[in-house]
Amino acid sequence: MQIEIVKNVLAENENLAAEVRKRLRRKRQSLVNFMSAPGSGKTLLLEKLIPCLGALGLRVGVIEGDITTTNDAARIQPLGVPVAQINTEPFGGDCHLAANVILGALDLLEPHPLDAVLIENVGNLVCPAEFDTGADLNVVLWSVTEGEDKPLKYPLMFRTCRLLVVTKLDLLQPAGADLELMKANVRRIHPDIEIAVTSARTGEGLDALAARLADHHKKTVF
Amino acid sequence: MQIEIVKNVLAENENLAAEVRKRLRRKRQSLVNFMSAPGSGKTLLLEKLIPCLGALGLRVGVIEGDITTTNDAARIQPLGVPVAQINTEPFGGDCHLAANVILGALDLLEPHPLDAVLIENVGNLVCPAEFDTGADLNVVLWSVTEGEDKPLKYPLMFRTCRLLVVTKLDLLQPAGADLELMKANVRRIHPDIEIAVTSARTGEGLDALAARLADHHKKTVF
């Protein structure tokens, strides 16, 4: 019976994700879903990436997902882009964003003319990968301080994402991390995953990542 | 109906957690549950802490929880302590350990005369806090590279744990982290939480943490 209900929840989510996609196509918008463990640097990456996307002519909106607090939305707002904050605490403290809350967030962003909407999912390497948000590109962030074994231990997340953004490259040496081993391990799980290596602090890799997302936008919308 | 089932799952888990506790009291064992985000350094902390606990005369066993792989158990085994590896993948890839799998793991450890059993939970700052494992001490690890806001954004985890272990202190300066702000933020959520500050790499704080756990063992068992 539990399994039946989980199936129903996922099937219902698929329907709502399809609705998200229809709406995006109608409005000629792309939707990118950023996922990672807590503290991998999702918010800081968005803070630094959004101006790069703006410089490429993309009008960007953001959906911030957290169990509680509006801290992340408060960090994005000064960039002058519209933000919809979702708190899952009133809904049982959900550990992921599902398509129904994305639809609600798109309603909130409706008044703004946007090209690309970026989702910052709840910090969690497990559950968000199980719920289709309706995004046309799933991205996983993985910081060099988290250990080289993460794709092996959380394979669904790394299989679900077409693009891996390695973060905190400036900490590679202090953390004693092995970037080549990270790349080799993620390719054991997802051989043709694309990899962008970045440091939000030094700016390394951000222009290239913005160009990659702008390219994705064009291919999705036109 | 979904809510009803979730309630039943949690109630059933409470019953099994009570069974875990009865069994521990009968065997005069303590059970410590280590939780954190992926990559906060749980396995490395255990690798370094177990010899310190051994030096204090404690016979330690370990329960390793992962969705998949036996990598962590393979890292613990060379220490010469018994390890029970739980993989949740066959059970739907559960993002946490519940009391039923702890009972099974205690069965596997049964042949060994043990004082303290240490659980390394699945890396996740959300769901493991919702499931009582039967442990008599819940511990959360939080690395200095994860940002100072984590307790504010994942309050249930930091409220559930009586002890916070700050990890990767050797990366404090490279990461530009603010230890006092970390402490202040966790105390906003859990004012009297105990805090141990450690670096598994340099060994800082490990003897004090081992002494704290040995003290916990004595108080729990005698």
mmCIF file of N, CA, C and O in Angstrom, chain A residues 1-2 5 9 37-40 42-43 66-69 71-72 75 89 92-95 120 122-127 130 143 145-147 149-150 152-155 159 168 170-171 173-177 201, chain B residues 1-2 5 9 37-40 42-43 66-69 71-72 75 89 92-95 120 122-127 130 143 145-147 149-150 152-155 159 168 170-171 173-177 201:
data_model
loop_
_atom_site.group_PDB
_atom_site.id
_atom_site.type_symbol
_atom_site.label_atom_id
_atom_site.label_comp_id
_atom_site.label_asym_id
_atom_site.label_seq_id
_atom_site.Cartn_x
_atom_site.Cartn_y
_atom_site.Cartn_z
ATOM 1 N N MET A 1 0.836 -1.206 0.000
ATOM 2 C CA MET A 1 0.000 0.000 0.000
ATOM 3 C C MET A 1 0.871 1.256 0.000
ATOM 4 O O MET A 1 0.642 2.185 -0.750
ATOM 5 N N GLN A 2 1.925 1.237 0.842
ATOM 6 C CA GLN A 2 2.847 2.380 0.804
ATOM 7 C C GLN A 2 3.450 2.557 -0.583
ATOM 8 O O GLN A 2 3.552 3.663 -1.079
ATOM 9 N N ILE A 5 1.103 4.129 -2.993
ATOM 10 C CA ILE A 5 0.942 5.568 -2.794
ATOM 11 C C ILE A 5 2.150 6.336 -3.310
ATOM 12 O O ILE A 5 2.016 7.369 -3.952
ATOM 13 N N VAL A 9 2.110 9.277 -6.080
ATOM 14 C CA VAL A 9 2.731 10.588 -5.867
ATOM 15 C C VAL A 9 3.656 10.907 -7.036
ATOM 16 O O VAL A 9 3.622 11.993 -7.598
ATOM 17 N N ALA A 37 24.350 18.808 -2.519
ATOM 18 C CA ALA A 37 24.355 18.667 -1.067
ATOM 19 C C ALA A 37 24.248 20.055 -0.436
ATOM 20 O O ALA A 37 24.520 21.063 -1.083
ATOM 21 N N PRO A 38 23.849 20.119 0.840
ATOM 22 C CA PRO A 38 23.881 21.417 1.528
ATOM 23 C C PRO A 38 25.313 21.949 1.547
ATOM 24 O O PRO A 38 26.259 21.185 1.766
ATOM 25 N N GLY A 39 25.469 23.232 1.284
ATOM 26 C CA GLY A 39 26.779 23.849 1.433
ATOM 27 C C GLY A 39 27.738 23.633 0.280
ATOM 28 O O GLY A 39 28.935 23.885 0.418
ATOM 29 N N SER A 40 27.236 23.206 -0.882
ATOM 30 C CA SER A 40 28.122 23.045 -2.046
ATOM 31 C C SER A 40 28.331 24.363 -2.789
ATOM 32 O O SER A 40 29.138 24.424 -3.711
ATOM 33 N N LYS A 42 25.527 26.571 -3.967
ATOM 34 C CA LYS A 42 24.519 26.890 -4.983
ATOM 35 C C LYS A 42 24.197 28.389 -5.015
ATOM 36 O O LYS A 42 24.174 29.007 -6.080
ATOM 37 N N THR A 43 23.947 28.961 -3.848
ATOM 38 C CA THR A 43 23.517 30.363 -3.814
ATOM 39 C C THR A 43 24.632 31.283 -4.298
ATOM 40 O O THR A 43 24.396 32.197 -5.095
ATOM 41 N N ASP A 66 13.811 26.231 -0.052
ATOM 42 C CA ASP A 66 14.412 25.913 1.247
ATOM 43 C C ASP A 66 13.324 25.363 2.138
ATOM 44 O O ASP A 66 12.151 25.650 1.937
ATOM 45 N N ILE A 67 13.730 24.585 3.128
ATOM 46 C CA ILE A 67 12.759 24.120 4.101
ATOM 47 C C ILE A 67 12.212 25.310 4.869
ATOM 48 O O ILE A 67 11.009 25.458 5.050
ATOM 49 N N THR A 68 13.122 26.178 5.294
ATOM 50 C CA THR A 68 12.717 27.374 6.031
ATOM 51 C C THR A 68 13.731 28.487 5.770
ATOM 52 O O THR A 68 14.781 28.230 5.179
ATOM 53 N N THR A 69 13.411 29.688 6.142
ATOM 54 C CA THR A 69 14.154 30.953 5.944
ATOM 55 C C THR A 69 14.021 31.485 4.510
ATOM 56 O O THR A 69 13.769 30.726 3.570
ATOM 57 N N ASN A 71 16.616 33.438 3.501
ATOM 58 C CA ASN A 71 17.991 33.953 3.406
ATOM 59 C C ASN A 71 18.512 33.976 1.982
ATOM 60 O O ASN A 71 19.163 34.928 1.566
ATOM 61 N N ASP A 72 18.242 32.896 1.236
ATOM 62 C CA ASP A 72 18.819 32.807 -0.098
ATOM 63 C C ASP A 72 18.160 33.804 -1.048
ATOM 64 O O ASP A 72 18.845 34.454 -1.845
ATOM 65 N N ARG A 75 19.636 37.081 -0.659
ATOM 66 C CA ARG A 75 20.956 37.245 -1.287
ATOM 67 C C ARG A 75 20.824 37.504 -2.790
ATOM 68 O O ARG A 75 21.682 38.154 -3.394
ATOM 69 N N GLU A 89 8.545 23.976 4.613
ATOM 70 C CA GLU A 89 8.192 23.634 6.000
ATOM 71 C C GLU A 89 6.667 23.515 6.213
ATOM 72 O O GLU A 89 6.218 22.569 6.862
ATOM 73 N N GLY A 92 5.197 19.910 5.472
ATOM 74 C CA GLY A 92 5.854 18.752 6.067
ATOM 75 C C GLY A 92 7.376 18.817 6.007
ATOM 76 O O GLY A 92 8.043 17.823 6.259
ATOM 77 N N GLY A 93 7.936 19.988 5.677
ATOM 78 C CA GLY A 93 9.393 20.114 5.628
ATOM 79 C C GLY A 93 9.994 19.286 4.510
ATOM 80 O O GLY A 93 11.051 18.681 4.669
ATOM 81 N N ASP A 94 9.306 19.277 3.364
ATOM 82 C CA ASP A 94 9.774 18.451 2.243
ATOM 83 C C ASP A 94 11.236 18.722 1.927
ATOM 84 O O ASP A 94 11.690 19.867 1.899
ATOM 85 N N CYS A 95 11.938 17.625 1.627
ATOM 86 C CA CYS A 95 13.381 17.645 1.412
ATOM 87 C C CYS A 95 13.722 17.831 -0.069
ATOM 88 O O CYS A 95 14.838 17.556 -0.483
ATOM 89 N N GLU A 120 16.942 26.941 -7.506
ATOM 90 C CA GLU A 120 17.885 26.429 -6.499
ATOM 91 C C GLU A 120 17.108 25.477 -5.611
ATOM 92 O O GLU A 120 16.278 25.882 -4.801
ATOM 93 N N VAL A 122 16.316 22.346 -2.788
ATOM 94 C CA VAL A 122 16.703 22.113 -1.396
ATOM 95 C C VAL A 122 18.037 21.361 -1.380
ATOM 96 O O VAL A 122 18.262 20.480 -2.197
ATOM 97 N N GLY A 123 18.930 21.713 -0.473
ATOM 98 C CA GLY A 123 20.243 21.069 -0.387
ATOM 99 C C GLY A 123 20.111 19.621 0.048
ATOM 100 O O GLY A 123 19.819 19.337 1.203
ATOM 101 N N ASN A 124 20.331 18.694 -0.894
ATOM 102 C CA ASN A 124 20.092 17.272 -0.629
ATOM 103 C C ASN A 124 20.532 16.506 -1.870
ATOM 104 O O ASN A 124 20.076 16.799 -2.968
ATOM 105 N N LEU A 125 21.417 15.532 -1.701
ATOM 106 C CA LEU A 125 21.920 14.764 -2.862
ATOM 107 C C LEU A 125 21.059 13.545 -3.182
ATOM 108 O O LEU A 125 21.394 12.785 -4.083
ATOM 109 N N VAL A 126 19.979 13.333 -2.417
ATOM 110 C CA VAL A 126 19.183 12.132 -2.632
ATOM 111 C C VAL A 126 17.823 12.482 -3.261
ATOM 112 O O VAL A 126 17.622 12.351 -4.471
ATOM 113 N N CYS A 127 16.924 12.973 -2.453
ATOM 114 C CA CYS A 127 15.506 13.059 -2.837
ATOM 115 C C CYS A 127 15.205 13.975 -4.029
ATOM 116 O O CYS A 127 14.348 13.631 -4.843
ATOM 117 N N GLU A 130 14.723 12.434 -7.378
ATOM 118 C CA GLU A 130 13.584 11.541 -7.624
ATOM 119 C C GLU A 130 12.362 12.288 -8.131
ATOM 120 O O GLU A 130 11.400 11.675 -8.570
ATOM 121 N N SER A 143 31.222 20.219 -4.629
ATOM 122 C CA SER A 143 32.400 21.005 -4.249
ATOM 123 C C SER A 143 33.589 20.088 -4.007
ATOM 124 O O SER A 143 33.426 18.929 -3.604
ATOM 125 N N THR A 145 35.555 19.995 -1.708
ATOM 126 C CA THR A 145 35.780 19.654 -0.295
ATOM 127 C C THR A 145 34.952 18.453 0.155
ATOM 128 O O THR A 145 35.066 18.027 1.295
ATOM 129 N N GLU A 146 34.108 17.910 -0.727
ATOM 130 C CA GLU A 146 33.161 16.873 -0.297
ATOM 131 C C GLU A 146 33.679 15.445 -0.445
ATOM 132 O O GLU A 146 32.961 14.497 -0.103
ATOM 133 N N GLY A 147 34.875 15.290 -0.981
ATOM 134 C CA GLY A 147 35.391 13.931 -1.176
ATOM 135 C C GLY A 147 35.122 13.454 -2.592
ATOM 136 O O GLY A 147 34.104 13.802 -3.190
ATOM 137 N N ASP A 149 34.315 10.567 -3.739
ATOM 138 C CA ASP A 149 33.468 9.378 -3.915
ATOM 139 C C ASP A 149 31.983 9.686 -4.101
ATOM 140 O O ASP A 149 31.187 8.758 -4.262
ATOM 141 N N LYS A 150 31.602 10.942 -4.111
ATOM 142 C CA LYS A 150 30.164 11.252 -4.069
ATOM 143 C C LYS A 150 29.329 10.637 -5.198
ATOM 144 O O LYS A 150 28.256 10.105 -4.928
ATOM 145 N N LEU A 152 29.697 7.871 -6.702
ATOM 146 C CA LEU A 152 29.563 6.432 -6.460
ATOM 147 C C LEU A 152 28.511 6.177 -5.383
ATOM 148 O O LEU A 152 27.798 5.179 -5.430
ATOM 149 N N LYS A 153 28.397 7.096 -4.422
ATOM 150 C CA LYS A 153 27.493 6.885 -3.298
ATOM 151 C C LYS A 153 26.104 7.469 -3.518
ATOM 152 O O LYS A 153 25.157 7.087 -2.832
ATOM 153 N N TYR A 154 25.994 8.416 -4.442
ATOM 154 C CA TYR A 154 24.697 9.038 -4.743
ATOM 155 C C TYR A 154 24.468 8.966 -6.258
ATOM 156 O O TYR A 154 24.321 9.991 -6.926
ATOM 157 N N PRO A 155 24.438 7.752 -6.819
ATOM 158 C CA PRO A 155 24.461 7.622 -8.286
ATOM 159 C C PRO A 155 23.244 8.210 -8.984
ATOM 160 O O PRO A 155 23.382 8.760 -10.079
ATOM 161 N N ARG A 159 23.354 10.605 -12.278
ATOM 162 C CA ARG A 159 22.790 10.091 -13.528
ATOM 163 C C ARG A 159 21.702 11.009 -14.058
ATOM 164 O O ARG A 159 21.503 11.123 -15.266
ATOM 165 N N LYS A 168 34.084 25.523 -5.839
ATOM 166 C CA LYS A 168 35.143 25.784 -4.836
ATOM 167 C C LYS A 168 36.516 25.300 -5.302
ATOM 168 O O LYS A 168 37.301 24.779 -4.499
ATOM 169 N N ASP A 170 39.028 26.915 -5.811
ATOM 170 C CA ASP A 170 40.081 27.606 -5.042
ATOM 171 C C ASP A 170 40.479 26.826 -3.781
ATOM 172 O O ASP A 170 41.521 27.091 -3.194
ATOM 173 N N LEU A 171 39.644 25.854 -3.362
ATOM 174 C CA LEU A 171 39.976 25.060 -2.171
ATOM 175 C C LEU A 171 40.591 23.708 -2.529
ATOM 176 O O LEU A 171 40.809 22.871 -1.657
ATOM 177 N N GLN A 173 43.612 22.703 -3.451
ATOM 178 C CA GLN A 173 44.872 22.369 -2.780
ATOM 179 C C GLN A 173 44.725 22.277 -1.265
ATOM 180 O O GLN A 173 45.134 21.266 -0.676
ATOM 181 N N PRO A 174 44.133 23.294 -0.612
ATOM 182 C CA PRO A 174 43.970 23.186 0.854
ATOM 183 C C PRO A 174 43.214 21.921 1.263
ATOM 184 O O PRO A 174 43.521 21.309 2.278
ATOM 185 N N ALA A 175 42.227 21.505 0.455
ATOM 186 C CA ALA A 175 41.447 20.316 0.811
ATOM 187 C C ALA A 175 42.177 19.026 0.420
ATOM 188 O O ALA A 175 41.759 17.938 0.815
ATOM 189 N N GLY A 176 43.235 19.156 -0.369
ATOM 190 C CA GLY A 176 43.952 17.964 -0.820
ATOM 191 C C GLY A 176 43.108 17.095 -1.727
ATOM 192 O O GLY A 176 43.236 15.871 -1.736
ATOM 193 N N ALA A 177 42.242 17.728 -2.511
ATOM 194 C CA ALA A 177 41.315 16.964 -3.356
ATOM 195 C C ALA A 177 41.960 16.660 -4.706
ATOM 196 O O ALA A 177 42.861 17.378 -5.155
ATOM 197 N N ARG A 201 34.447 32.189 -6.038
ATOM 198 C CA ARG A 201 35.252 33.197 -5.350
ATOM 199 C C ARG A 201 36.223 33.892 -6.288
ATOM 200 O O ARG A 201 36.349 35.115 -6.261
ATOM 201 N N MET B 1 -4.906 10.775 3.275
ATOM 202 C CA MET B 1 -4.497 9.364 3.263
ATOM 203 C C MET B 1 -2.979 9.227 3.273
ATOM 204 O O MET B 1 -2.413 8.455 4.038
ATOM 205 N N GLN B 2 -2.302 10.041 2.441
ATOM 206 C CA GLN B 2 -0.838 10.029 2.493
ATOM 207 C C GLN B 2 -0.342 10.363 3.898
ATOM 208 O O GLN B 2 0.579 9.744 4.406
ATOM 209 N N ILE B 5 -0.597 7.503 6.293
ATOM 210 C CA ILE B 5 0.421 6.473 6.095
ATOM 211 C C ILE B 5 1.768 6.923 6.639
ATOM 212 O O ILE B 5 2.487 6.172 7.276
ATOM 213 N N VAL B 9 4.002 4.994 9.408
ATOM 214 C CA VAL B 9 5.410 4.639 9.220
ATOM 215 C C VAL B 9 6.227 5.142 10.410
ATOM 216 O O VAL B 9 7.038 4.423 10.983
ATOM 217 N N ALA B 37 25.463 16.294 6.290
ATOM 218 C CA ALA B 37 25.374 16.406 4.834
ATOM 219 C C ALA B 37 26.398 15.454 4.208
ATOM 220 O O ALA B 37 27.346 15.033 4.874
ATOM 221 N N PRO B 38 26.215 15.113 2.923
ATOM 222 C CA PRO B 38 27.255 14.333 2.241
ATOM 223 C C PRO B 38 28.576 15.100 2.259
ATOM 224 O O PRO B 38 28.588 16.309 2.049
ATOM 225 N N GLY B 39 29.665 14.402 2.553
ATOM 226 C CA GLY B 39 30.968 15.038 2.430
ATOM 227 C C GLY B 39 31.393 15.910 3.601
ATOM 228 O O GLY B 39 32.331 16.691 3.475
ATOM 229 N N SER B 40 30.715 15.795 4.750
ATOM 230 C CA SER B 40 31.138 16.572 5.922
ATOM 231 C C SER B 40 32.279 15.900 6.667
ATOM 232 O O SER B 40 32.826 16.480 7.607
ATOM 233 N N LYS B 42 32.251 12.314 7.830
ATOM 234 C CA LYS B 42 31.846 11.324 8.837
ATOM 235 C C LYS B 42 32.814 10.135 8.869
ATOM 236 O O LYS B 42 33.264 9.728 9.932
ATOM 237 N N THR B 43 33.100 9.574 7.693
ATOM 238 C CA THR B 43 33.931 8.364 7.665
ATOM 239 C C THR B 43 35.335 8.657 8.179
ATOM 240 O O THR B 43 35.884 7.906 8.984
ATOM 241 N N ASP B 66 24.660 3.475 3.719
ATOM 242 C CA ASP B 66 24.801 4.150 2.431
ATOM 243 C C ASP B 66 23.699 3.659 1.516
ATOM 244 O O ASP B 66 23.192 2.549 1.694
ATOM 245 N N ILE B 67 23.380 4.447 0.523
ATOM 246 C CA ILE B 67 22.416 3.997 -0.474
ATOM 247 C C ILE B 67 23.012 2.819 -1.238
ATOM 248 O O ILE B 67 22.375 1.806 -1.451
ATOM 249 N N THR B 68 24.278 2.979 -1.626
ATOM 250 C CA THR B 68 24.961 1.924 -2.364
ATOM 251 C C THR B 68 26.458 2.004 -2.069
ATOM 252 O O THR B 68 26.901 2.980 -1.449
ATOM 253 N N THR B 69 27.197 1.021 -2.454
ATOM 254 C CA THR B 69 28.644 0.811 -2.228
ATOM 255 C C THR B 69 28.942 0.353 -0.794
ATOM 256 O O THR B 69 28.188 0.620 0.137
ATOM 257 N N ASN B 71 32.099 1.124 0.254
ATOM 258 C CA ASN B 71 33.365 1.859 0.378
ATOM 259 C C ASN B 71 33.679 2.243 1.819
ATOM 260 O O ASN B 71 34.822 2.150 2.254
ATOM 261 N N ASP B 72 32.651 2.728 2.547
ATOM 262 C CA ASP B 72 32.928 3.223 3.897
ATOM 263 C C ASP B 72 33.282 2.069 4.829
ATOM 264 O O ASP B 72 34.209 2.188 5.639
ATOM 265 N N ARG B 75 36.770 1.165 4.500
ATOM 266 C CA ARG B 75 37.714 2.084 5.144
ATOM 267 C C ARG B 75 37.808 1.813 6.655
ATOM 268 O O ARG B 75 38.841 2.061 7.266
ATOM 269 N N GLU B 89 19.674 0.806 -1.057
ATOM 270 C CA GLU B 89 19.203 0.753 -2.452
ATOM 271 C C GLU B 89 18.144 -0.340 -2.681
ATOM 272 O O GLU B 89 17.137 -0.081 -3.344
ATOM 273 N N GLY B 92 14.423 0.764 -1.979
ATOM 274 C CA GLY B 92 13.925 2.015 -2.578
ATOM 275 C C GLY B 92 14.930 3.153 -2.497
ATOM 276 O O GLY B 92 14.575 4.304 -2.720
ATOM 277 N N GLY B 93 16.203 2.835 -2.151
ATOM 278 C CA GLY B 93 17.198 3.906 -2.065
ATOM 279 C C GLY B 93 16.922 4.883 -0.950
ATOM 280 O O GLY B 93 17.116 6.088 -1.100
ATOM 281 N N ASP B 94 16.457 4.346 0.195
ATOM 282 C CA ASP B 94 16.086 5.221 1.311
ATOM 283 C C ASP B 94 17.206 6.198 1.643
ATOM 284 O O ASP B 94 18.390 5.833 1.680
ATOM 285 N N CYS B 95 16.812 7.422 1.942
ATOM 286 C CA CYS B 95 17.729 8.528 2.182
ATOM 287 C C CYS B 95 18.064 8.667 3.665
ATOM 288 O O CYS B 95 18.529 9.708 4.108
ATOM 289 N N GLU B 120 27.081 5.388 11.217
ATOM 290 C CA GLU B 120 27.280 6.443 10.224
ATOM 291 C C GLU B 120 26.056 6.445 9.322
ATOM 292 O O GLU B 120 25.864 5.551 8.496
ATOM 293 N N VAL B 122 23.180 7.827 6.448
ATOM 294 C CA VAL B 122 23.257 8.295 5.063
ATOM 295 C C VAL B 122 23.509 9.811 5.082
ATOM 296 O O VAL B 122 22.944 10.523 5.901
ATOM 297 N N GLY B 123 24.369 10.282 4.191
ATOM 298 C CA GLY B 123 24.669 11.713 4.130
ATOM 299 C C GLY B 123 23.471 12.517 3.672
ATOM 300 O O GLY B 123 23.099 12.471 2.498
ATOM 301 N N ASN B 124 22.866 13.267 4.615
ATOM 302 C CA ASN B 124 21.617 13.969 4.322
ATOM 303 C C ASN B 124 21.283 14.795 5.558
ATOM 304 O O ASN B 124 21.197 14.236 6.657
ATOM 305 N N LEU B 125 21.083 16.097 5.400
ATOM 306 C CA LEU B 125 20.787 16.954 6.561
ATOM 307 C C LEU B 125 19.299 17.047 6.859
ATOM 308 O O LEU B 125 18.898 17.774 7.759
ATOM 309 N N VAL B 126 18.461 16.343 6.069
ATOM 310 C CA VAL B 126 17.020 16.487 6.265
ATOM 311 C C VAL B 126 16.435 15.212 6.870
ATOM 312 O O VAL B 126 16.178 15.123 8.076
ATOM 313 N N CYS B 127 16.260 14.192 6.060
ATOM 314 C CA CYS B 127 15.431 13.034 6.416
ATOM 315 C C CYS B 127 15.935 12.218 7.617
ATOM 316 O O CYS B 127 15.112 11.760 8.412
ATOM 317 N N GLU B 130 14.397 12.790 10.963
ATOM 318 C CA GLU B 130 12.972 12.459 11.179
ATOM 319 C C GLU B 130 12.775 11.032 11.668
ATOM 320 O O GLU B 130 11.680 10.674 12.091
ATOM 321 N N SER B 143 30.864 20.745 8.521
ATOM 322 C CA SER B 143 32.221 21.171 8.169
ATOM 323 C C SER B 143 32.255 22.674 7.944
ATOM 324 O O SER B 143 31.249 23.284 7.536
ATOM 325 N N THR B 145 33.437 24.265 5.678
ATOM 326 C CA THR B 145 33.331 24.670 4.265
ATOM 327 C C THR B 145 31.881 24.783 3.793
ATOM 328 O O THR B 145 31.642 25.153 2.652
ATOM 329 N N GLU B 146 30.924 24.470 4.663
ATOM 330 C CA GLU B 146 29.524 24.384 4.208
ATOM 331 C C GLU B 146 28.742 25.682 4.349
ATOM 332 O O GLU B 146 27.560 25.725 3.987
ATOM 333 N N GLY B 147 29.362 26.727 4.905
ATOM 334 C CA GLY B 147 28.627 27.978 5.095
ATOM 335 C C GLY B 147 28.055 28.053 6.502
ATOM 336 O O GLY B 147 27.675 27.032 7.081
ATOM 337 N N ASP B 149 25.291 29.217 7.612
ATOM 338 C CA ASP B 149 23.830 29.306 7.772
ATOM 339 C C ASP B 149 23.131 27.956 7.939
ATOM 340 O O ASP B 149 21.909 27.915 8.080
ATOM 341 N N LYS B 150 23.869 26.876 7.939
ATOM 342 C CA LYS B 150 23.213 25.560 7.866
ATOM 343 C C LYS B 150 22.182 25.293 8.971
ATOM 344 O O LYS B 150 21.105 24.777 8.674
ATOM 345 N N LEU B 152 20.245 27.287 10.475
ATOM 346 C CA LEU B 152 19.045 28.092 10.226
ATOM 347 C C LEU B 152 18.199 27.451 9.133
ATOM 348 O O LEU B 152 16.973 27.529 9.152
ATOM 349 N N LYS B 153 18.856 26.788 8.183
ATOM 350 C CA LYS B 153 18.139 26.235 7.035
ATOM 351 C C LYS B 153 17.724 24.777 7.242
ATOM 352 O O LYS B 153 16.824 24.302 6.544
ATOM 353 N N TYR B 154 18.374 24.090 8.160
ATOM 354 C CA TYR B 154 18.047 22.684 8.444
ATOM 355 C C TYR B 154 17.824 22.535 9.955
ATOM 356 O O TYR B 154 18.528 21.778 10.619
ATOM 357 N N PRO B 155 16.848 23.269 10.496
ATOM 358 C CA PRO B 155 16.744 23.364 11.967
ATOM 359 C C PRO B 155 16.421 22.039 12.657
ATOM 360 O O PRO B 155 16.917 21.799 13.756
ATOM 361 N N ARG B 159 18.293 20.604 15.979
ATOM 362 C CA ARG B 159 17.518 20.477 17.221
ATOM 363 C C ARG B 159 17.534 19.045 17.745
ATOM 364 O O ARG B 159 17.464 18.806 18.940
ATOM 365 N N LYS B 168 36.752 19.636 9.830
ATOM 366 C CA LYS B 168 37.631 20.303 8.849
ATOM 367 C C LYS B 168 38.115 21.673 9.329
ATOM 368 O O LYS B 168 38.209 22.617 8.529
ATOM 369 N N ASP B 170 40.944 22.612 9.885
ATOM 370 C CA ASP B 170 42.153 23.010 9.147
ATOM 371 C C ASP B 170 41.814 23.808 7.884
ATOM 372 O O ASP B 170 42.683 24.462 7.320
ATOM 373 N N LEU B 171 40.544 23.773 7.454
ATOM 374 C CA LEU B 171 40.150 24.533 6.260
ATOM 375 C C LEU B 171 39.473 25.867 6.620
ATOM 376 O O LEU B 171 38.964 26.563 5.736
ATOM 377 N N GLN B 173 40.587 28.858 7.569
ATOM 378 C CA GLN B 173 41.116 30.052 6.908
ATOM 379 C C GLN B 173 40.987 29.986 5.390
ATOM 380 O O GLN B 173 40.465 30.927 4.791
ATOM 381 N N PRO B 174 41.406 28.889 4.746
ATOM 382 C CA PRO B 174 41.236 28.830 3.279
ATOM 383 C C PRO B 174 39.785 29.051 2.846
ATOM 384 O O PRO B 174 39.518 29.667 1.824
ATOM 385 N N ALA B 175 38.835 28.539 3.652
ATOM 386 C CA ALA B 175 37.427 28.683 3.272
ATOM 387 C C ALA B 175 36.878 30.055 3.668
ATOM 388 O O ALA B 175 35.768 30.414 3.277
ATOM 389 N N GLY B 176 37.644 30.802 4.464
ATOM 390 C CA GLY B 176 37.152 32.106 4.925
ATOM 391 C C GLY B 176 35.921 31.983 5.813
ATOM 392 O O GLY B 176 35.042 32.853 5.812
ATOM 393 N N ALA B 177 35.848 30.895 6.583
ATOM 394 C CA ALA B 177 34.669 30.656 7.411
ATOM 395 C C ALA B 177 34.807 31.339 8.769
ATOM 396 O O ALA B 177 35.913 31.586 9.241
ATOM 397 N N ARG B 201 42.171 15.721 10.086
ATOM 398 C CA ARG B 201 43.467 15.727 9.412
ATOM 399 C C ARG B 201 44.601 16.041 10.382
ATOM 400 O O ARG B 201 45.633 15.376 10.361
#
